[in-house]
């Protein structure tokens, strides 16, 4: 992302002070002017000067805290989330979906296309972006792009290392989209959800997310941080081995009997020798072999998950994805029971959750705001360009 403008030292203090104030307003809903100086440790005059600019530029809104009651009502400050826009791109499995949305999650443009192996995913993406800019580019100026990709991603360099479904290998997506002239953030799909979960919970220090779809993806949050590693593959739960498999299956990763080869959508099709949609119908009809195969998912992974809970003192495991969604009544009760039977008394783990994440534009918005306010952000973007 080096080609995007980084902060110059002369502007640094002013922008940092403005960010500090914005972050406080973002985190503390309903805060008013008087409280800001104390919260930010900035001089009252500095706060006044910056707030005047932020309100003047439409970045911050000031409105009566409540209109009832006696006396003078204080005015609360709020970031104008609905006045700033981003492009959110879902490039997951064999589906590409592009949104233009406000930071409040409101969608102004949405278009999606199914991608087959013989199609050029980049050309499809550029086509969708072209339609987006044609239709609403002049009215809504996007501040950044967030792309969620199924596969291995170098998020720092915005390079997709490996995405089977999109046929992207060592692929600099940020380079390809440089013509948009706004920062491009590329994240692994499960990591994006992990950032979202992490930003929205307060109590859990360590937890894990497992997505079971076409493949199996996972992410871990340790000490309230999404875990990253040298090879970008930490938390690849899909390539941990299953317990007591009835057959030996060689995985594309080089190992044998990886979890993904037994519980993913594709592997269920292989094991039952029928398309996934037919498996759903067979399970619904109570066909014994299909029911047994999806029910077995829990026992194939339970001991591996409980080992992780004990090893890392996980507070919670969140399961999501199509396979989980479709067969939750077959997977969840057994898995929860197996986990509870296999824990030590000193871990407080008591939360095996199944969730759905369907508000994708909102998830991208939240990620972007967390990044903007994080210590890692040395880019000048979003509200900075208005200061
Ligand atoms: Zn594997």
mmCIF file of C-alpha atoms and ligand atoms in Angstrom:
data_model
loop_
_atom_site.group_PDB
_atom_site.id
_atom_site.type_symbol
_atom_site.label_atom_id
_atom_site.label_comp_id
_atom_site.label_asym_id
_atom_site.label_seq_id
_atom_site.Cartn_x
_atom_site.Cartn_y
_atom_site.Cartn_z
ATOM 1 C CA UNK A 1 0.000 0.000 0.000
ATOM 2 C CA UNK A 2 3.092 2.194 -0.128
ATOM 3 C CA UNK A 3 1.860 4.205 -3.078
ATOM 4 C CA UNK A 4 -0.924 5.713 -0.984
ATOM 5 C CA UNK A 5 -0.046 8.920 0.712
ATOM 6 C CA UNK A 6 1.532 8.470 4.102
ATOM 7 C CA UNK A 7 1.407 11.148 6.744
ATOM 8 C CA UNK A 8 3.904 13.992 6.510
ATOM 9 C CA UNK A 9 5.433 15.040 9.803
ATOM 10 C CA UNK A 10 4.111 18.628 9.613
ATOM 11 C CA UNK A 11 0.524 17.340 9.399
ATOM 12 C CA UNK A 12 1.068 14.482 11.760
ATOM 13 C CA UNK A 13 0.207 16.208 15.031
ATOM 14 C CA UNK A 14 -2.944 17.844 13.684
ATOM 15 C CA UNK A 15 -4.197 14.612 12.086
ATOM 16 C CA UNK A 16 -3.300 12.554 15.149
ATOM 17 C CA UNK A 17 -5.174 14.929 17.439
ATOM 18 C CA UNK A 18 -8.202 14.863 15.145
ATOM 19 C CA UNK A 19 -8.053 11.040 15.027
ATOM 20 C CA UNK A 20 -7.840 10.918 18.811
ATOM 21 C CA UNK A 21 -10.986 13.024 19.080
ATOM 22 C CA UNK A 22 -12.772 11.011 16.393
ATOM 23 C CA UNK A 23 -11.857 7.738 18.090
ATOM 24 C CA UNK A 24 -13.225 8.973 21.405
ATOM 25 C CA UNK A 25 -16.472 10.025 19.726
ATOM 26 C CA UNK A 26 -16.594 6.656 17.898
ATOM 27 C CA UNK A 27 -16.107 4.611 21.065
ATOM 28 C CA UNK A 28 -18.080 6.692 23.566
ATOM 29 C CA UNK A 29 -21.555 7.072 22.175
ATOM 30 C CA UNK A 30 -23.310 10.232 23.372
ATOM 31 C CA UNK A 31 -20.155 12.061 24.456
ATOM 32 C CA UNK A 32 -20.311 15.870 24.517
ATOM 33 C CA UNK A 33 -17.726 18.642 24.084
ATOM 34 C CA UNK A 34 -16.856 19.224 27.736
ATOM 35 C CA UNK A 35 -15.928 15.571 28.242
ATOM 36 C CA UNK A 36 -13.613 15.454 25.227
ATOM 37 C CA UNK A 37 -10.712 17.445 26.669
ATOM 38 C CA UNK A 38 -10.592 15.206 29.741
ATOM 39 C CA UNK A 39 -10.852 11.993 27.715
ATOM 40 C CA UNK A 40 -8.214 12.933 25.135
ATOM 41 C CA UNK A 41 -5.809 14.876 27.374
ATOM 42 C CA UNK A 42 -5.852 17.693 24.837
ATOM 43 C CA UNK A 43 -6.112 21.394 25.681
ATOM 44 C CA UNK A 44 -9.687 22.706 25.649
ATOM 45 C CA UNK A 45 -8.803 25.209 22.915
ATOM 46 C CA UNK A 46 -7.287 22.462 20.734
ATOM 47 C CA UNK A 47 -10.448 20.397 21.114
ATOM 48 C CA UNK A 48 -12.620 23.390 20.217
ATOM 49 C CA UNK A 49 -10.541 24.182 17.127
ATOM 50 C CA UNK A 50 -10.612 20.602 15.864
ATOM 51 C CA UNK A 51 -14.297 20.029 16.651
ATOM 52 C CA UNK A 52 -15.163 23.198 14.738
ATOM 53 C CA UNK A 53 -13.387 21.829 11.662
ATOM 54 C CA UNK A 54 -14.908 18.337 12.068
ATOM 55 C CA UNK A 55 -18.439 19.764 12.293
ATOM 56 C CA UNK A 56 -17.813 22.245 9.509
ATOM 57 C CA UNK A 57 -16.638 19.457 7.168
ATOM 58 C CA UNK A 58 -19.623 17.284 8.041
ATOM 59 C CA UNK A 59 -17.462 14.605 9.663
ATOM 60 C CA UNK A 60 -19.028 15.039 13.096
ATOM 61 C CA UNK A 61 -22.651 15.846 13.897
ATOM 62 C CA UNK A 62 -23.734 17.668 17.045
ATOM 63 C CA UNK A 63 -27.280 17.252 18.286
ATOM 64 C CA UNK A 64 -29.316 17.597 21.497
ATOM 65 C CA UNK A 65 -28.687 14.570 23.730
ATOM 66 C CA UNK A 66 -32.353 14.384 24.629
ATOM 67 C CA UNK A 67 -35.163 16.816 24.051
ATOM 68 C CA UNK A 68 -37.162 16.112 27.204
ATOM 69 C CA UNK A 69 -36.393 17.100 30.800
ATOM 70 C CA UNK A 70 -35.616 20.383 32.447
ATOM 71 C CA UNK A 71 -32.697 22.763 32.044
ATOM 72 C CA UNK A 72 -30.219 23.082 29.228
ATOM 73 C CA UNK A 73 -29.652 19.857 27.339
ATOM 74 C CA UNK A 74 -26.059 19.053 26.463
ATOM 75 C CA UNK A 75 -25.294 18.450 22.814
ATOM 76 C CA UNK A 76 -23.905 15.028 21.989
ATOM 77 C CA UNK A 77 -21.335 14.401 19.302
ATOM 78 C CA UNK A 78 -21.532 11.624 16.750
ATOM 79 C CA UNK A 79 -19.488 10.652 13.705
ATOM 80 C CA UNK A 80 -21.446 11.141 10.499
ATOM 81 C CA UNK A 81 -21.172 7.472 9.463
ATOM 82 C CA UNK A 82 -23.882 7.811 6.847
ATOM 83 C CA UNK A 83 -21.974 10.574 5.064
ATOM 84 C CA UNK A 84 -18.896 8.488 4.120
ATOM 85 C CA UNK A 85 -18.706 5.588 1.704
ATOM 86 C CA UNK A 86 -16.621 2.512 0.982
ATOM 87 C CA UNK A 87 -16.572 -0.284 -1.574
ATOM 88 C CA UNK A 88 -17.052 -3.738 -0.035
ATOM 89 C CA UNK A 89 -16.134 -6.770 -2.160
ATOM 90 C CA UNK A 90 -16.956 -10.359 -1.368
ATOM 91 C CA UNK A 91 -14.768 -12.750 -3.368
ATOM 92 C CA UNK A 92 -15.608 -15.976 -1.632
ATOM 93 C CA UNK A 93 -15.710 -19.440 -3.157
ATOM 94 C CA UNK A 94 -16.970 -18.969 -6.676
ATOM 95 C CA UNK A 95 -19.028 -15.870 -6.096
ATOM 96 C CA UNK A 96 -18.083 -12.221 -6.565
ATOM 97 C CA UNK A 97 -20.226 -9.480 -5.067
ATOM 98 C CA UNK A 98 -19.543 -5.742 -5.065
ATOM 99 C CA UNK A 99 -21.213 -3.142 -2.837
ATOM 100 C CA UNK A 100 -21.015 0.596 -2.421
ATOM 101 C CA UNK A 101 -22.134 1.363 1.105
ATOM 102 C CA UNK A 102 -22.091 4.033 3.776
ATOM 103 C CA UNK A 103 -20.025 3.494 6.910
ATOM 104 C CA UNK A 104 -23.409 2.972 8.591
ATOM 105 C CA UNK A 105 -23.843 -0.128 6.410
ATOM 106 C CA UNK A 106 -26.506 1.357 4.129
ATOM 107 C CA UNK A 107 -26.140 -0.075 0.607
ATOM 108 C CA UNK A 108 -26.322 2.195 -2.478
ATOM 109 C CA UNK A 109 -25.093 -0.297 -5.086
ATOM 110 C CA UNK A 110 -24.960 -4.072 -5.133
ATOM 111 C CA UNK A 111 -24.168 -6.515 -7.919
ATOM 112 C CA UNK A 112 -23.008 -10.128 -7.824
ATOM 113 C CA UNK A 113 -21.817 -12.718 -10.336
ATOM 114 C CA UNK A 114 -21.179 -16.464 -10.154
ATOM 115 C CA UNK A 115 -17.607 -17.294 -11.181
ATOM 116 C CA UNK A 116 -16.659 -20.521 -12.924
ATOM 117 C CA UNK A 117 -13.119 -21.888 -13.109
ATOM 118 C CA UNK A 118 -12.657 -20.880 -16.764
ATOM 119 C CA UNK A 119 -13.628 -17.241 -16.139
ATOM 120 C CA UNK A 120 -11.213 -14.408 -15.409
ATOM 121 C CA UNK A 121 -12.182 -13.303 -11.888
ATOM 122 C CA UNK A 122 -10.253 -10.033 -12.185
ATOM 123 C CA UNK A 123 -12.027 -9.039 -15.392
ATOM 124 C CA UNK A 124 -15.366 -9.792 -13.715
ATOM 125 C CA UNK A 125 -14.387 -7.690 -10.692
ATOM 126 C CA UNK A 126 -13.300 -4.768 -12.858
ATOM 127 C CA UNK A 127 -16.583 -5.019 -14.775
ATOM 128 C CA UNK A 128 -18.587 -4.854 -11.548
ATOM 129 C CA UNK A 129 -16.523 -1.883 -10.325
ATOM 130 C CA UNK A 130 -17.075 -0.157 -13.671
ATOM 131 C CA UNK A 131 -20.848 -0.536 -13.242
ATOM 132 C CA UNK A 132 -20.604 0.775 -9.681
ATOM 133 C CA UNK A 133 -18.683 3.915 -10.702
ATOM 134 C CA UNK A 134 -20.979 4.486 -13.716
ATOM 135 C CA UNK A 135 -24.067 4.316 -11.572
ATOM 136 C CA UNK A 136 -23.075 6.135 -8.406
ATOM 137 C CA UNK A 137 -19.380 7.051 -8.477
ATOM 138 C CA UNK A 138 -19.957 10.773 -8.829
ATOM 139 C CA UNK A 139 -22.611 10.956 -6.148
ATOM 140 C CA UNK A 140 -20.912 8.800 -3.530
ATOM 141 C CA UNK A 141 -17.131 9.126 -3.339
ATOM 142 C CA UNK A 142 -15.637 5.960 -1.849
ATOM 143 C CA UNK A 143 -12.791 6.362 0.680
ATOM 144 C CA UNK A 144 -11.406 2.802 0.559
ATOM 145 C CA UNK A 145 -11.961 -0.731 -0.720
ATOM 146 C CA UNK A 146 -12.279 -3.784 1.530
ATOM 147 C CA UNK A 147 -12.030 -7.205 -0.169
ATOM 148 C CA UNK A 148 -12.830 -10.492 1.537
ATOM 149 C CA UNK A 149 -11.139 -13.469 -0.148
ATOM 150 C CA UNK A 150 -11.432 -17.186 0.523
ATOM 151 C CA UNK A 151 -7.828 -18.341 0.575
ATOM 152 C CA UNK A 152 -4.423 -17.364 1.910
ATOM 153 C CA UNK A 153 -3.790 -13.646 1.925
ATOM 154 C CA UNK A 154 -0.805 -11.455 2.779
ATOM 155 C CA UNK A 155 -2.906 -8.692 4.287
ATOM 156 C CA UNK A 156 0.010 -6.315 4.879
ATOM 157 C CA UNK A 157 0.988 -6.319 1.197
ATOM 158 C CA UNK A 158 -2.606 -6.742 -0.043
ATOM 159 C CA UNK A 159 -1.529 -9.813 -2.042
ATOM 160 C CA UNK A 160 -3.635 -12.941 -2.493
ATOM 161 C CA UNK A 161 -1.128 -15.779 -2.072
ATOM 162 C CA UNK A 162 -3.512 -18.576 -3.005
ATOM 163 C CA UNK A 163 -7.204 -18.622 -3.837
ATOM 164 C CA UNK A 164 -8.346 -21.759 -5.590
ATOM 165 C CA UNK A 165 -11.866 -20.581 -6.425
ATOM 166 C CA UNK A 166 -10.725 -17.288 -7.978
ATOM 167 C CA UNK A 167 -7.646 -18.796 -9.599
ATOM 168 C CA UNK A 168 -5.482 -16.085 -8.014
ATOM 169 C CA UNK A 169 -1.940 -17.114 -7.073
ATOM 170 C CA UNK A 170 0.630 -14.577 -5.744
ATOM 171 C CA UNK A 171 -1.739 -11.979 -7.049
ATOM 172 C CA UNK A 172 -1.428 -8.292 -6.137
ATOM 173 C CA UNK A 173 -5.051 -7.243 -6.122
ATOM 174 C CA UNK A 174 -4.151 -3.824 -4.700
ATOM 175 C CA UNK A 175 -1.820 -3.314 -7.672
ATOM 176 C CA UNK A 176 -4.585 -4.227 -10.103
ATOM 177 C CA UNK A 177 -6.987 -1.772 -8.459
ATOM 178 C CA UNK A 178 -4.448 1.057 -8.087
ATOM 179 C CA UNK A 179 -6.349 3.011 -10.750
ATOM 180 C CA UNK A 180 -9.154 3.600 -8.221
ATOM 181 C CA UNK A 181 -6.696 5.762 -6.274
ATOM 182 C CA UNK A 182 -7.973 4.792 -2.832
ATOM 183 C CA UNK A 183 -6.472 2.345 -0.311
ATOM 184 C CA UNK A 184 -7.301 -1.324 -0.961
ATOM 185 C CA UNK A 185 -7.527 -3.700 2.013
ATOM 186 C CA UNK A 186 -7.528 -7.435 1.286
ATOM 187 C CA UNK A 187 -8.416 -9.900 4.019
ATOM 188 C CA UNK A 188 -8.939 -13.597 4.355
ATOM 189 C CA UNK A 189 -12.714 -14.115 4.724
ATOM 190 C CA UNK A 190 -12.542 -15.709 8.183
ATOM 191 C CA UNK A 191 -10.013 -13.146 9.444
ATOM 192 C CA UNK A 192 -12.407 -10.372 8.416
ATOM 193 C CA UNK A 193 -15.151 -11.964 10.516
ATOM 194 C CA UNK A 194 -12.619 -12.435 13.345
ATOM 195 C CA UNK A 195 -11.865 -8.696 13.361
ATOM 196 C CA UNK A 196 -15.592 -8.008 13.411
ATOM 197 C CA UNK A 197 -16.257 -10.420 16.294
ATOM 198 C CA UNK A 198 -13.264 -9.052 18.169
ATOM 199 C CA UNK A 199 -14.493 -5.461 17.809
ATOM 200 C CA UNK A 200 -17.972 -6.410 18.992
ATOM 201 C CA UNK A 201 -17.216 -8.356 22.146
ATOM 202 C CA UNK A 202 -15.773 -7.164 25.398
ATOM 203 C CA UNK A 203 -15.244 -10.139 27.706
ATOM 204 C CA UNK A 204 -13.542 -12.883 25.716
ATOM 205 C CA UNK A 205 -9.753 -12.744 25.527
ATOM 206 C CA UNK A 206 -9.202 -15.898 23.480
ATOM 207 C CA UNK A 207 -11.601 -17.420 21.015
ATOM 208 C CA UNK A 208 -11.762 -19.203 17.708
ATOM 209 C CA UNK A 209 -13.890 -19.079 14.572
ATOM 210 C CA UNK A 210 -14.403 -22.055 12.257
ATOM 211 C CA UNK A 211 -16.097 -21.719 8.894
ATOM 212 C CA UNK A 212 -17.294 -24.868 7.128
ATOM 213 C CA UNK A 213 -18.225 -24.189 3.531
ATOM 214 C CA UNK A 214 -16.689 -25.325 0.251
ATOM 215 C CA UNK A 215 -13.546 -25.734 2.358
ATOM 216 C CA UNK A 216 -12.799 -25.234 6.043
ATOM 217 C CA UNK A 217 -11.377 -21.907 7.239
ATOM 218 C CA UNK A 218 -10.576 -20.683 10.710
ATOM 219 C CA UNK A 219 -9.156 -17.791 12.682
ATOM 220 C CA UNK A 220 -8.002 -17.344 16.245
ATOM 221 C CA UNK A 221 -8.161 -14.371 18.559
ATOM 222 C CA UNK A 222 -5.559 -14.522 21.303
ATOM 223 C CA UNK A 223 -5.232 -11.813 23.933
ATOM 224 C CA UNK A 224 -7.867 -9.819 21.997
ATOM 225 C CA UNK A 225 -5.769 -9.801 18.792
ATOM 226 C CA UNK A 226 -6.416 -11.662 15.561
ATOM 227 C CA UNK A 227 -3.469 -14.054 15.242
ATOM 228 C CA UNK A 228 -1.091 -13.632 12.315
ATOM 229 C CA UNK A 229 2.014 -15.674 11.548
ATOM 230 C CA UNK A 230 4.993 -15.937 9.210
ATOM 231 C CA UNK A 231 3.263 -18.076 6.599
ATOM 232 C CA UNK A 232 -0.182 -16.526 7.120
ATOM 233 C CA UNK A 233 -1.600 -19.961 7.818
ATOM 234 C CA UNK A 234 -1.959 -20.028 11.592
ATOM 235 C CA UNK A 235 -5.388 -21.223 12.515
ATOM 236 C CA UNK A 236 -5.685 -23.498 9.476
ATOM 237 C CA UNK A 237 -7.954 -25.834 11.360
ATOM 238 C CA UNK A 238 -8.991 -27.451 8.054
ATOM 239 C CA UNK A 239 -5.551 -29.046 7.739
ATOM 240 C CA UNK A 240 -5.445 -30.510 11.225
ATOM 241 C CA UNK A 241 -6.109 -34.281 11.117
ATOM 242 C CA UNK A 242 -9.521 -35.762 11.914
ATOM 243 C CA UNK A 243 -10.009 -38.275 14.721
ATOM 244 C CA UNK A 244 -10.261 -41.961 13.746
ATOM 245 C CA UNK A 245 -11.188 -41.672 10.047
ATOM 246 C CA UNK A 246 -12.769 -44.711 8.438
ATOM 247 C CA UNK A 247 -10.815 -44.145 5.235
ATOM 248 C CA UNK A 248 -7.449 -42.601 4.355
ATOM 249 C CA UNK A 249 -7.680 -39.489 2.212
ATOM 250 C CA UNK A 250 -4.718 -37.621 0.792
ATOM 251 C CA UNK A 251 -5.139 -33.833 1.042
ATOM 252 C CA UNK A 252 -3.972 -31.303 -1.586
ATOM 253 C CA UNK A 253 -1.797 -29.772 1.155
ATOM 254 C CA UNK A 254 0.431 -32.866 1.282
ATOM 255 C CA UNK A 255 -0.912 -34.341 4.522
ATOM 256 C CA UNK A 256 -3.329 -37.219 4.988
ATOM 257 C CA UNK A 257 -6.787 -37.144 6.571
ATOM 258 C CA UNK A 258 -7.082 -33.384 6.979
ATOM 259 C CA UNK A 259 -10.364 -32.202 8.488
ATOM 260 C CA UNK A 260 -11.329 -30.369 5.303
ATOM 261 C CA UNK A 261 -11.279 -33.702 3.408
ATOM 262 C CA UNK A 262 -14.084 -35.018 5.635
ATOM 263 C CA UNK A 263 -16.424 -32.191 6.594
ATOM 264 C CA UNK A 264 -16.335 -29.525 3.847
ATOM 265 C CA UNK A 265 -19.136 -29.198 1.321
ATOM 266 C CA UNK A 266 -16.957 -30.681 -1.421
ATOM 267 C CA UNK A 267 -15.778 -33.608 0.675
ATOM 268 C CA UNK A 268 -19.315 -34.483 1.766
ATOM 269 C CA UNK A 269 -20.207 -34.699 -1.927
ATOM 270 C CA UNK A 270 -17.229 -36.983 -2.514
ATOM 271 C CA UNK A 271 -17.963 -39.184 0.464
ATOM 272 C CA UNK A 272 -21.648 -39.624 -0.306
ATOM 273 C CA UNK A 273 -21.130 -39.537 -4.059
ATOM 274 C CA UNK A 274 -23.884 -37.003 -4.677
ATOM 275 C CA UNK A 275 -24.158 -33.253 -5.272
ATOM 276 C CA UNK A 276 -24.457 -31.129 -2.134
ATOM 277 C CA UNK A 277 -28.067 -30.113 -2.845
ATOM 278 C CA UNK A 278 -29.008 -33.803 -3.031
ATOM 279 C CA UNK A 279 -27.296 -34.443 0.317
ATOM 280 C CA UNK A 280 -29.498 -31.772 1.869
ATOM 281 C CA UNK A 281 -32.592 -33.442 0.455
ATOM 282 C CA UNK A 282 -31.398 -36.907 1.572
ATOM 283 C CA UNK A 283 -30.744 -35.682 5.130
ATOM 284 C CA UNK A 284 -34.136 -33.955 5.218
ATOM 285 C CA UNK A 285 -35.734 -37.224 4.080
ATOM 286 C CA UNK A 286 -33.935 -39.074 6.872
ATOM 287 C CA UNK A 287 -31.807 -41.238 4.554
ATOM 288 C CA UNK A 288 -29.602 -43.184 6.984
ATOM 289 C CA UNK A 289 -26.174 -42.880 5.348
ATOM 290 C CA UNK A 290 -26.530 -39.148 4.672
ATOM 291 C CA UNK A 291 -27.746 -38.467 8.217
ATOM 292 C CA UNK A 292 -24.905 -40.541 9.679
ATOM 293 C CA UNK A 293 -22.285 -38.732 7.582
ATOM 294 C CA UNK A 294 -23.360 -35.208 8.579
ATOM 295 C CA UNK A 295 -23.905 -36.216 12.218
ATOM 296 C CA UNK A 296 -20.366 -37.625 12.321
ATOM 297 C CA UNK A 297 -18.913 -34.153 11.608
ATOM 298 C CA UNK A 298 -19.008 -33.289 15.315
ATOM 299 C CA UNK A 299 -17.170 -36.405 16.501
ATOM 300 C CA UNK A 300 -14.485 -36.020 13.789
ATOM 301 C CA UNK A 301 -13.440 -32.620 15.170
ATOM 302 C CA UNK A 302 -14.508 -32.620 18.837
ATOM 303 C CA UNK A 303 -11.258 -33.838 20.373
ATOM 304 C CA UNK A 304 -9.142 -31.503 18.253
ATOM 305 C CA UNK A 305 -11.273 -28.554 19.348
ATOM 306 C CA UNK A 306 -11.195 -29.548 23.013
ATOM 307 C CA UNK A 307 -7.384 -29.837 22.842
ATOM 308 C CA UNK A 308 -7.283 -26.266 21.536
ATOM 309 C CA UNK A 309 -9.649 -25.069 24.266
ATOM 310 C CA UNK A 310 -7.397 -26.581 26.940
ATOM 311 C CA UNK A 311 -4.144 -25.496 25.281
ATOM 312 C CA UNK A 312 -5.176 -21.889 24.635
ATOM 313 C CA UNK A 313 -7.843 -21.445 27.329
ATOM 314 C CA UNK A 314 -10.407 -20.487 24.698
ATOM 315 C CA UNK A 315 -13.498 -18.750 26.038
ATOM 316 C CA UNK A 316 -15.603 -19.507 23.015
ATOM 317 C CA UNK A 317 -15.776 -21.240 19.637
ATOM 318 C CA UNK A 318 -17.961 -19.783 16.887
ATOM 319 C CA UNK A 319 -19.052 -22.049 14.031
ATOM 320 C CA UNK A 320 -20.457 -20.649 10.799
ATOM 321 C CA UNK A 321 -20.790 -21.355 7.079
ATOM 322 C CA UNK A 322 -23.182 -23.221 4.833
ATOM 323 C CA UNK A 323 -22.507 -26.776 6.078
ATOM 324 C CA UNK A 324 -22.932 -25.689 9.712
ATOM 325 C CA UNK A 325 -26.074 -23.742 8.821
ATOM 326 C CA UNK A 326 -27.639 -26.604 6.839
ATOM 327 C CA UNK A 327 -26.934 -29.368 9.326
ATOM 328 C CA UNK A 328 -26.731 -27.568 12.670
ATOM 329 C CA UNK A 329 -29.291 -29.773 14.405
ATOM 330 C CA UNK A 330 -27.180 -32.817 13.502
ATOM 331 C CA UNK A 331 -23.804 -31.274 14.348
ATOM 332 C CA UNK A 332 -24.338 -28.974 17.330
ATOM 333 C CA UNK A 333 -25.807 -31.139 20.165
ATOM 334 C CA UNK A 334 -23.265 -33.960 19.792
ATOM 335 C CA UNK A 335 -20.326 -31.639 19.391
ATOM 336 C CA UNK A 336 -21.255 -29.555 22.419
ATOM 337 C CA UNK A 337 -21.684 -32.688 24.476
ATOM 338 C CA UNK A 338 -18.337 -34.156 23.321
ATOM 339 C CA UNK A 339 -16.573 -30.878 24.136
ATOM 340 C CA UNK A 340 -18.053 -30.595 27.596
ATOM 341 C CA UNK A 341 -17.050 -34.187 28.385
ATOM 342 C CA UNK A 342 -13.456 -33.541 27.424
ATOM 343 C CA UNK A 343 -12.409 -30.347 29.243
ATOM 344 C CA UNK A 344 -10.417 -29.662 32.377
ATOM 345 C CA UNK A 345 -12.117 -27.923 35.282
ATOM 346 C CA UNK A 346 -9.894 -24.831 35.106
ATOM 347 C CA UNK A 347 -11.015 -23.599 31.703
ATOM 348 C CA UNK A 348 -14.250 -21.650 31.797
ATOM 349 C CA UNK A 349 -15.183 -22.500 28.209
ATOM 350 C CA UNK A 350 -18.932 -22.705 27.995
ATOM 351 C CA UNK A 351 -19.779 -21.220 24.680
ATOM 352 C CA UNK A 352 -20.051 -23.161 21.473
ATOM 353 C CA UNK A 353 -21.946 -20.837 19.174
ATOM 354 C CA UNK A 354 -23.416 -21.069 15.721
ATOM 355 C CA UNK A 355 -23.721 -17.703 14.011
ATOM 356 C CA UNK A 356 -24.654 -16.214 10.660
ATOM 357 C CA UNK A 357 -22.893 -13.189 9.254
ATOM 358 C CA UNK A 358 -25.133 -11.760 6.601
ATOM 359 C CA UNK A 359 -24.505 -8.012 6.936
ATOM 360 C CA UNK A 360 -21.351 -7.989 4.835
ATOM 361 C CA UNK A 361 -21.198 -4.201 4.123
ATOM 362 C CA UNK A 362 -21.506 -3.507 7.843
ATOM 363 C CA UNK A 363 -18.715 -6.012 8.611
ATOM 364 C CA UNK A 364 -16.408 -4.275 6.094
ATOM 365 C CA UNK A 365 -17.283 -0.825 7.496
ATOM 366 C CA UNK A 366 -16.499 -1.909 11.026
ATOM 367 C CA UNK A 367 -13.180 -3.425 9.982
ATOM 368 C CA UNK A 368 -12.186 -0.239 8.223
ATOM 369 C CA UNK A 369 -13.009 1.956 11.205
ATOM 370 C CA UNK A 370 -11.097 -0.365 13.566
ATOM 371 C CA UNK A 371 -8.107 -0.209 11.215
ATOM 372 C CA UNK A 372 -8.343 3.565 10.862
ATOM 373 C CA UNK A 373 -8.238 3.996 14.641
ATOM 374 C CA UNK A 374 -5.562 1.324 15.213
ATOM 375 C CA UNK A 375 -1.894 1.980 15.909
ATOM 376 C CA UNK A 376 -0.961 0.222 12.670
ATOM 377 C CA UNK A 377 -2.602 2.862 10.511
ATOM 378 C CA UNK A 378 0.058 5.055 8.918
ATOM 379 C CA UNK A 379 -2.026 5.780 5.835
ATOM 380 C CA UNK A 380 -3.821 8.997 5.121
ATOM 381 C CA UNK A 381 -7.351 8.067 4.153
ATOM 382 C CA UNK A 382 -11.017 8.160 5.116
ATOM 383 C CA UNK A 383 -11.613 11.299 7.238
ATOM 384 C CA UNK A 384 -7.988 12.503 7.023
ATOM 385 C CA UNK A 385 -8.415 13.798 3.501
ATOM 386 C CA UNK A 386 -11.115 16.196 4.768
ATOM 387 C CA UNK A 387 -9.102 17.606 7.664
HETATM 388 ZN ZN1 LIG B 1 -4.596 -30.650 4.191
#
